PDB file of C-alpha atoms and ligand atoms in Angstrom:
ATOM      1  CA  MET A   1       1.052 -24.225  -7.101  1.00 95.00           C
ATOM      2  CA  LEU A   2       2.389 -23.184  -3.731  1.00 97.00           C
ATOM      3  CA  ASN A   3       2.379 -19.398  -3.546  1.00 98.00           C
ATOM      4  CA  ILE A   4       3.802 -17.671  -0.502  1.00 98.00           C
ATOM      5  CA  VAL A   5       3.853 -14.045   0.595  1.00 98.00           C
ATOM      6  CA  ILE A   6       6.760 -13.455   2.936  1.00 98.00           C
ATOM      7  CA  PHE A   7       5.674 -10.479   4.965  1.00 98.00           C
ATOM      8  CA  GLY A   8       7.123  -8.251   7.655  1.00 98.00           C
ATOM      9  CA  PRO A   9       8.899  -4.972   8.264  1.00 98.00           C
ATOM     10  CA  PRO A  10      12.267  -4.101   6.723  1.00 98.00           C
ATOM     11  CA  GLY A  11      14.976  -6.187   8.385  1.00 98.00           C
ATOM     12  CA  SER A  12      12.620  -8.932   9.559  1.00 98.00           C
ATOM     13  CA  GLY A  13      14.447 -11.628   7.563  1.00 98.00           C
ATOM     14  CA  LYS A  14      12.280 -11.910   4.452  1.00 98.00           C
ATOM     15  CA  GLY A  15      15.224 -12.280   2.070  1.00 97.00           C
ATOM     16  CA  THR A  16      17.080 -14.720   4.316  1.00 97.00           C
ATOM     17  CA  GLN A  17      14.081 -16.974   4.859  1.00 98.00           C
ATOM     18  CA  SER A  18      13.146 -16.762   1.160  1.00 98.00           C
ATOM     19  CA  GLU A  19      16.452 -18.469   0.379  1.00 98.00           C
ATOM     20  CA  ASN A  20      15.530 -21.313   2.747  1.00 98.00           C
ATOM     21  CA  LEU A  21      12.040 -21.574   1.232  1.00 98.00           C
ATOM     22  CA  ILE A  22      13.404 -21.737  -2.327  1.00 96.00           C
ATOM     23  CA  LYS A  23      15.590 -24.717  -1.416  1.00 96.00           C
ATOM     24  CA  GLU A  24      12.948 -26.522   0.620  1.00 97.00           C
ATOM     25  CA  TYR A  25      10.014 -26.157  -1.795  1.00 97.00           C
ATOM     26  CA  ASN A  26      11.723 -25.467  -5.143  1.00 96.00           C
ATOM     27  CA  LEU A  27       9.939 -22.166  -5.759  1.00 96.00           C
ATOM     28  CA  ALA A  28      10.530 -19.094  -7.892  1.00 96.00           C
ATOM     29  CA  HIS A  29      11.392 -15.948  -5.932  1.00 96.00           C
ATOM     30  CA  ILE A  30      10.229 -12.425  -6.738  1.00 96.00           C
ATOM     31  CA  SER A  31      11.811  -9.703  -4.619  1.00 96.00           C
ATOM     32  CA  THR A  32      10.417  -6.395  -5.822  1.00 97.00           C
ATOM     33  CA  GLY A  33      13.120  -4.517  -3.884  1.00 96.00           C
ATOM     34  CA  ASP A  34      15.843  -6.501  -5.714  1.00 96.00           C
ATOM     35  CA  LEU A  35      14.128  -5.875  -9.064  1.00 96.00           C
ATOM     36  CA  LEU A  36      13.996  -2.136  -8.370  1.00 97.00           C
ATOM     37  CA  ARG A  37      17.654  -2.065  -7.314  1.00 97.00           C
ATOM     38  CA  LYS A  38      18.575  -3.855 -10.543  1.00 96.00           C
ATOM     39  CA  GLU A  39      16.769  -1.106 -12.473  1.00 97.00           C
ATOM     40  CA  ILE A  40      18.701   1.519 -10.494  1.00 97.00           C
ATOM     41  CA  ASN A  41      22.050  -0.194 -11.153  1.00 97.00           C
ATOM     42  CA  THR A  42      21.407  -0.385 -14.884  1.00 98.00           C
ATOM     43  CA  ASN A  43      20.345   3.279 -14.991  1.00 98.00           C
ATOM     44  CA  THR A  44      16.893   2.761 -16.473  1.00 97.00           C
ATOM     45  CA  GLU A  45      14.054   5.274 -16.386  1.00 97.00           C
ATOM     46  CA  LEU A  46      12.182   3.008 -13.983  1.00 97.00           C
ATOM     47  CA  GLY A  47      15.317   2.882 -11.806  1.00 98.00           C
ATOM     48  CA  ALA A  48      15.525   6.665 -11.605  1.00 98.00           C
ATOM     49  CA  LEU A  49      11.860   6.869 -10.646  1.00 98.00           C
ATOM     50  CA  ALA A  50      12.240   4.111  -8.028  1.00 98.00           C
ATOM     51  CA  LYS A  51      15.332   5.720  -6.505  1.00 98.00           C
ATOM     52  CA  SER A  52      13.465   8.944  -5.850  1.00 98.00           C
ATOM     53  CA  TYR A  53      11.091   7.014  -3.558  1.00 98.00           C
ATOM     54  CA  ILE A  54      13.517   4.471  -2.092  1.00 98.00           C
ATOM     55  CA  ASP A  55      15.944   7.125  -0.864  1.00 97.00           C
ATOM     56  CA  LYS A  56      13.101   8.789   1.053  1.00 98.00           C
ATOM     57  CA  GLY A  57      11.903   5.526   2.592  1.00 98.00           C
ATOM     58  CA  GLU A  58       8.655   5.838   0.656  1.00 98.00           C
ATOM     59  CA  LEU A  59       6.793   3.432  -1.609  1.00 98.00           C
ATOM     60  CA  VAL A  60       6.978   3.387  -5.383  1.00 98.00           C
ATOM     61  CA  PRO A  61       3.418   3.958  -6.758  1.00 98.00           C
ATOM     62  CA  ASP A  62       1.146   0.890  -6.868  1.00 98.00           C
ATOM     63  CA  GLU A  63       0.679   1.045 -10.627  1.00 98.00           C
ATOM     64  CA  VAL A  64       4.430   0.828 -11.280  1.00 97.00           C
ATOM     65  CA  ILE A  65       4.909  -2.122  -8.920  1.00 98.00           C
ATOM     66  CA  ILE A  66       1.858  -4.008 -10.164  1.00 98.00           C
ATOM     67  CA  ASN A  67       3.023  -3.640 -13.778  1.00 96.00           C
ATOM     68  CA  MET A  68       6.398  -5.022 -12.781  1.00 96.00           C
ATOM     69  CA  ILE A  69       4.805  -8.078 -11.135  1.00 97.00           C
ATOM     70  CA  ASP A  70       2.442  -8.578 -14.048  1.00 96.00           C
ATOM     71  CA  SER A  71       5.247  -8.705 -16.615  1.00 94.00           C
ATOM     72  CA  TYR A  72       7.384 -10.900 -14.344  1.00 94.00           C
ATOM     73  CA  LEU A  73       4.595 -13.491 -14.014  1.00 95.00           C
ATOM     74  CA  ASP A  74       3.974 -13.252 -17.731  1.00 93.00           C
ATOM     75  CA  ARG A  75       7.587 -14.168 -18.574  1.00 94.00           C
ATOM     76  CA  MET A  76       8.038 -16.727 -15.810  1.00 91.00           C
ATOM     77  CA  GLY A  77       6.825 -19.934 -17.431  1.00 88.00           C
ATOM     78  CA  ARG A  78       5.913 -23.059 -15.507  1.00 89.00           C
ATOM     79  CA  VAL A  79       6.959 -23.180 -11.831  1.00 93.00           C
ATOM     80  CA  ASN A  80       5.995 -25.055  -8.655  1.00 94.00           C
ATOM     81  CA  GLY A  81       5.026 -21.786  -7.063  1.00 96.00           C
ATOM     82  CA  VAL A  82       6.225 -18.306  -6.244  1.00 97.00           C
ATOM     83  CA  ILE A  83       7.568 -16.536  -3.167  1.00 98.00           C
ATOM     84  CA  PHE A  84       6.543 -12.888  -3.128  1.00 98.00           C
ATOM     85  CA  ASP A  85       9.147 -10.998  -1.077  1.00 98.00           C
ATOM     86  CA  GLY A  86       8.566  -7.338  -0.290  1.00 97.00           C
ATOM     87  CA  PHE A  87       5.288  -7.338  -2.205  1.00 98.00           C
ATOM     88  CA  PRO A  88       2.394  -6.613  -1.695  1.00 98.00           C
ATOM     89  CA  ARG A  89       3.286  -3.462   0.232  1.00 98.00           C
ATOM     90  CA  THR A  90      -0.235  -1.929   0.124  1.00 98.00           C
ATOM     91  CA  VAL A  91      -3.798  -3.286   0.284  1.00 98.00           C
ATOM     92  CA  ALA A  92      -4.292  -2.155  -3.328  1.00 98.00           C
ATOM     93  CA  GLN A  93      -1.292  -4.261  -4.359  1.00 98.00           C
ATOM     94  CA  ALA A  94      -2.685  -7.268  -2.461  1.00 98.00           C
ATOM     95  CA  GLY A  95      -5.992  -6.962  -4.322  1.00 98.00           C
ATOM     96  CA  ALA A  96      -4.232  -6.604  -7.662  1.00 98.00           C
ATOM     97  CA  LEU A  97      -2.126  -9.686  -6.929  1.00 98.00           C
ATOM     98  CA  ARG A  98      -5.232 -11.705  -6.100  1.00 98.00           C
ATOM     99  CA  ASP A  99      -6.792 -10.681  -9.430  1.00 98.00           C
ATOM    100  CA  LEU A 100      -3.599 -11.442 -11.363  1.00 97.00           C
ATOM    101  CA  LEU A 101      -3.220 -14.882  -9.779  1.00 97.00           C
ATOM    102  CA  LYS A 102      -6.860 -15.620 -10.602  1.00 97.00           C
ATOM    103  CA  THR A 103      -6.005 -15.322 -14.287  1.00 96.00           C
ATOM    104  CA  TYR A 104      -3.469 -18.137 -13.703  1.00 95.00           C
ATOM    105  CA  LYS A 105      -6.160 -20.079 -11.769  1.00 96.00           C
ATOM    106  CA  THR A 106      -4.090 -19.917  -8.601  1.00 97.00           C
ATOM    107  CA  LYS A 107      -3.891 -17.983  -5.313  1.00 98.00           C
ATOM    108  CA  ILE A 108      -1.781 -17.160  -2.280  1.00 98.00           C
ATOM    109  CA  ASN A 109      -1.645 -20.217   0.010  1.00 98.00           C
ATOM    110  CA  VAL A 110       0.026 -18.581   2.965  1.00 98.00           C
ATOM    111  CA  CYS A 111       1.199 -15.172   4.156  1.00 98.00           C
ATOM    112  CA  LEU A 112       4.071 -15.577   6.620  1.00 98.00           C
ATOM    113  CA  ASN A 113       4.170 -12.605   8.989  1.00 98.00           C
ATOM    114  CA  LEU A 114       7.664 -12.258  10.482  1.00 98.00           C
ATOM    115  CA  GLU A 115       7.323 -10.476  13.832  1.00 98.00           C
ATOM    116  CA  VAL A 116      10.379  -8.547  15.053  1.00 98.00           C
ATOM    117  CA  PRO A 117      10.419  -5.604  17.493  1.00 98.00           C
ATOM    118  CA  ASN A 118      11.417  -2.188  16.094  1.00 97.00           C
ATOM    119  CA  ASP A 119      14.581  -1.762  18.177  1.00 97.00           C
ATOM    120  CA  GLU A 120      15.887  -5.089  16.837  1.00 98.00           C
ATOM    121  CA  LEU A 121      14.994  -4.076  13.245  1.00 98.00           C
ATOM    122  CA  MET A 122      16.886  -0.802  13.616  1.00 98.00           C
ATOM    123  CA  LYS A 123      19.922  -2.671  14.992  1.00 97.00           C
ATOM    124  CA  ARG A 124      19.901  -5.245  12.193  1.00 97.00           C
ATOM    125  CA  LEU A 125      19.504  -2.697   9.394  1.00 97.00           C
ATOM    126  CA  ILE A 126      22.236  -0.380  10.682  1.00 97.00           C
ATOM    127  CA  GLU A 127      24.505  -3.441  10.869  1.00 97.00           C
ATOM    128  CA  ARG A 128      23.491  -4.493   7.341  1.00 97.00           C
ATOM    129  CA  GLY A 129      24.166  -0.944   6.105  1.00 97.00           C
ATOM    130  CA  LYS A 130      27.877  -1.371   6.903  1.00 97.00           C
ATOM    131  CA  THR A 131      28.195  -3.868   4.046  1.00 97.00           C
ATOM    132  CA  SER A 132      24.988  -3.772   1.950  1.00 95.00           C
ATOM    133  CA  GLY A 133      25.865  -0.660  -0.039  1.00 93.00           C
ATOM    134  CA  ARG A 134      22.148   0.182   0.092  1.00 94.00           C
ATOM    135  CA  SER A 135      21.475   3.914   0.109  1.00 95.00           C
ATOM    136  CA  ASP A 136      18.402   3.324   2.312  1.00 97.00           C
ATOM    137  CA  ASP A 137      20.201   1.379   5.078  1.00 97.00           C
ATOM    138  CA  ASN A 138      20.991   4.457   7.198  1.00 97.00           C
ATOM    139  CA  GLU A 139      19.345   5.473  10.465  1.00 97.00           C
ATOM    140  CA  GLU A 140      17.260   8.326   9.062  1.00 97.00           C
ATOM    141  CA  THR A 141      15.881   6.380   6.086  1.00 98.00           C
ATOM    142  CA  ILE A 142      15.372   3.217   8.170  1.00 98.00           C
ATOM    143  CA  ALA A 143      13.148   5.202  10.562  1.00 98.00           C
ATOM    144  CA  LYS A 144      11.079   6.430   7.602  1.00 98.00           C
ATOM    145  CA  ARG A 145      10.824   2.918   6.162  1.00 98.00           C
ATOM    146  CA  LEU A 146       9.550   1.607   9.496  1.00 98.00           C
ATOM    147  CA  ALA A 147       6.941   4.395   9.618  1.00 98.00           C
ATOM    148  CA  THR A 148       5.892   3.663   6.017  1.00 98.00           C
ATOM    149  CA  TYR A 149       5.526   0.002   6.958  1.00 98.00           C
ATOM    150  CA  GLU A 150       3.258   0.803   9.932  1.00 98.00           C
ATOM    151  CA  LYS A 151       1.046   3.136   7.933  1.00 98.00           C
ATOM    152  CA  GLN A 152       0.794   1.602   4.465  1.00 98.00           C
ATOM    153  CA  THR A 153       1.966  -1.990   4.633  1.00 98.00           C
ATOM    154  CA  LYS A 154       0.720  -3.406   7.941  1.00 98.00           C
ATOM    155  CA  PRO A 155      -2.950  -3.268   6.779  1.00 98.00           C
ATOM    156  CA  VAL A 156      -2.045  -5.892   4.165  1.00 98.00           C
ATOM    157  CA  LEU A 157      -1.939  -8.385   7.020  1.00 98.00           C
ATOM    158  CA  ASP A 158      -5.663  -7.859   7.687  1.00 98.00           C
ATOM    159  CA  PHE A 159      -6.306  -8.561   4.010  1.00 98.00           C
ATOM    160  CA  TYR A 160      -4.653 -11.981   4.345  1.00 98.00           C
ATOM    161  CA  LYS A 161      -6.227 -12.634   7.750  1.00 98.00           C
ATOM    162  CA  LYS A 162      -9.637 -12.186   6.125  1.00 98.00           C
ATOM    163  CA  GLU A 163      -8.588 -14.640   3.419  1.00 97.00           C
ATOM    164  CA  GLY A 164      -7.667 -17.107   6.189  1.00 97.00           C
ATOM    165  CA  VAL A 165      -4.053 -17.532   5.056  1.00 98.00           C
ATOM    166  CA  ALA A 166      -2.062 -15.409   7.534  1.00 98.00           C
ATOM    167  CA  ALA A 167       0.429 -17.099   9.868  1.00 98.00           C
ATOM    168  CA  ASN A 168       2.412 -15.265  12.556  1.00 98.00           C
ATOM    169  CA  ILE A 169       6.049 -16.291  12.903  1.00 98.00           C
ATOM    170  CA  LYS A 170       8.302 -15.098  15.693  1.00 98.00           C
ATOM    171  CA  GLY A 171      11.211 -13.604  13.752  1.00 98.00           C
ATOM    172  CA  ILE A 172      13.872 -13.472  16.463  1.00 98.00           C
ATOM    173  CA  GLY A 173      16.341 -16.183  17.466  1.00 97.00           C
ATOM    174  CA  GLU A 174      18.212 -18.753  15.388  1.00 98.00           C
ATOM    175  CA  ILE A 175      17.563 -18.527  11.642  1.00 98.00           C
ATOM    176  CA  SER A 176      17.129 -22.311  11.473  1.00 98.00           C
ATOM    177  CA  ALA A 177      14.641 -22.352  14.382  1.00 98.00           C
ATOM    178  CA  ILE A 178      12.620 -19.590  12.712  1.00 98.00           C
ATOM    179  CA  PHE A 179      12.654 -21.626   9.505  1.00 98.00           C
ATOM    180  CA  ASP A 180      11.296 -24.677  11.391  1.00 98.00           C
ATOM    181  CA  ASP A 181       8.282 -22.557  12.390  1.00 98.00           C
ATOM    182  CA  ILE A 182       7.951 -21.325   8.808  1.00 98.00           C
ATOM    183  CA  LYS A 183       7.939 -24.874   7.428  1.00 98.00           C
ATOM    184  CA  ALA A 184       5.252 -25.918   9.908  1.00 98.00           C
ATOM    185  CA  ALA A 185       3.090 -22.953   8.873  1.00 98.00           C
ATOM    186  CA  VAL A 186       3.574 -23.629   5.150  1.00 98.00           C
ATOM    187  CA  ASP A 187       2.876 -27.346   5.501  1.00 97.00           C
ATOM    188  CA  ALA A 188      -0.326 -26.581   7.433  1.00 97.00           C
ATOM    189  CA  LYS A 189      -1.649 -24.371   4.605  1.00 93.00           C
ATOM    190  CA  LYS A 190      -0.374 -25.991   1.418  1.00 87.00           C
TER     191      LYS A 190
HETATM  192  O1  LIG B   1      11.766  -4.905  -0.119  1.00 82.51           O
HETATM  193  P1  LIG B   1      12.920  -3.988   0.102  1.00 82.51           P
HETATM  194  O2  LIG B   1      13.101  -3.618   1.543  1.00 82.51           O
HETATM  195  O3  LIG B   1      14.169  -4.447  -0.537  1.00 82.51           O
HETATM  196  O4  LIG B   1      12.519  -2.626  -0.642  1.00 82.51           O
HETATM  197  C1  LIG B   1      13.369  -1.505  -0.610  1.00 82.51           C
HETATM  198  C2  LIG B   1      12.591  -0.258  -0.996  1.00 82.51           C
HETATM  199  O5  LIG B   1      12.039  -0.405  -2.304  1.00 82.51           O
HETATM  200  C3  LIG B   1      11.395   0.054  -0.109  1.00 82.51           C
HETATM  201  O6  LIG B   1      11.780   0.747   1.077  1.00 82.51           O
HETATM  202  C4  LIG B   1      10.566   0.911  -1.044  1.00 82.51           C
HETATM  203  O7  LIG B   1      11.077   2.231  -1.139  1.00 82.51           O
HETATM  204  C5  LIG B   1      10.776   0.231  -2.377  1.00 82.51           C
HETATM  205  N1  LIG B   1       9.714  -0.762  -2.658  1.00 82.51           N
HETATM  206  C6  LIG B   1       8.459  -0.306  -2.996  1.00 82.51           C
HETATM  207  N2  LIG B   1       7.453  -1.193  -3.264  1.00 82.51           N
HETATM  208  C7  LIG B   1       7.677  -2.517  -3.214  1.00 82.51           C
HETATM  209  C8  LIG B   1       8.958  -3.004  -2.870  1.00 82.51           C
HETATM  210  C9  LIG B   1       9.957  -2.092  -2.580  1.00 82.51           C
HETATM  211  O8  LIG B   1       8.227   0.887  -3.031  1.00 82.51           O
HETATM  212  N3  LIG B   1       6.681  -3.377  -3.502  1.00 82.51           N
HETATM  213 MG1  LIG B   2      14.706  -7.956   1.056  1.00 82.51          MG
END
């Protein structure tokens, strides 16, 4: 299997580049943010819980997210590999993912770290907010999400550096040029 973590702050292009990766490598895609928004839109209990965190720019508790990933993998069936988008968001989640993948006798091959400066992220997300309909794409919540990323999510990168699978990708410029760098990094690790 080819398992990829697409990593980076909100607005760094994880969703966009996931779409390119799916086509290029024929992979399954798990976006935990999309899964949570689906729960919100269908008014489930999990959705209500998730919304209370998302609207504050905070993280949904590890246990909830890990359970969601566990059941997703369980139902997934046979695939070439998986792109994890927006997960893991904490070091605890990264450890849990490693343990889960072990039970499938597989592992993360590469963690792609999309690097984009904060002022550019803020610009992109405010622009996206005009059409995304996302309750968290407003200046105040974006600032909180960026702070949450720095504090709780960035340490995940050290986890993958220690595993020898982290690759830094410059996340500004043409989408297709960024994807060329991504392909080179994936092909070097797969
Ligand atoms: O990944 P995305 O930016 O779509 O996630 C939107 C929000 O969902 C995050 O800001 C966070 O509140 C929540 N989330 C989470 N844990 C994850 C993924 C998303 O708490 N693993
Ligand atoms: Mg996304």
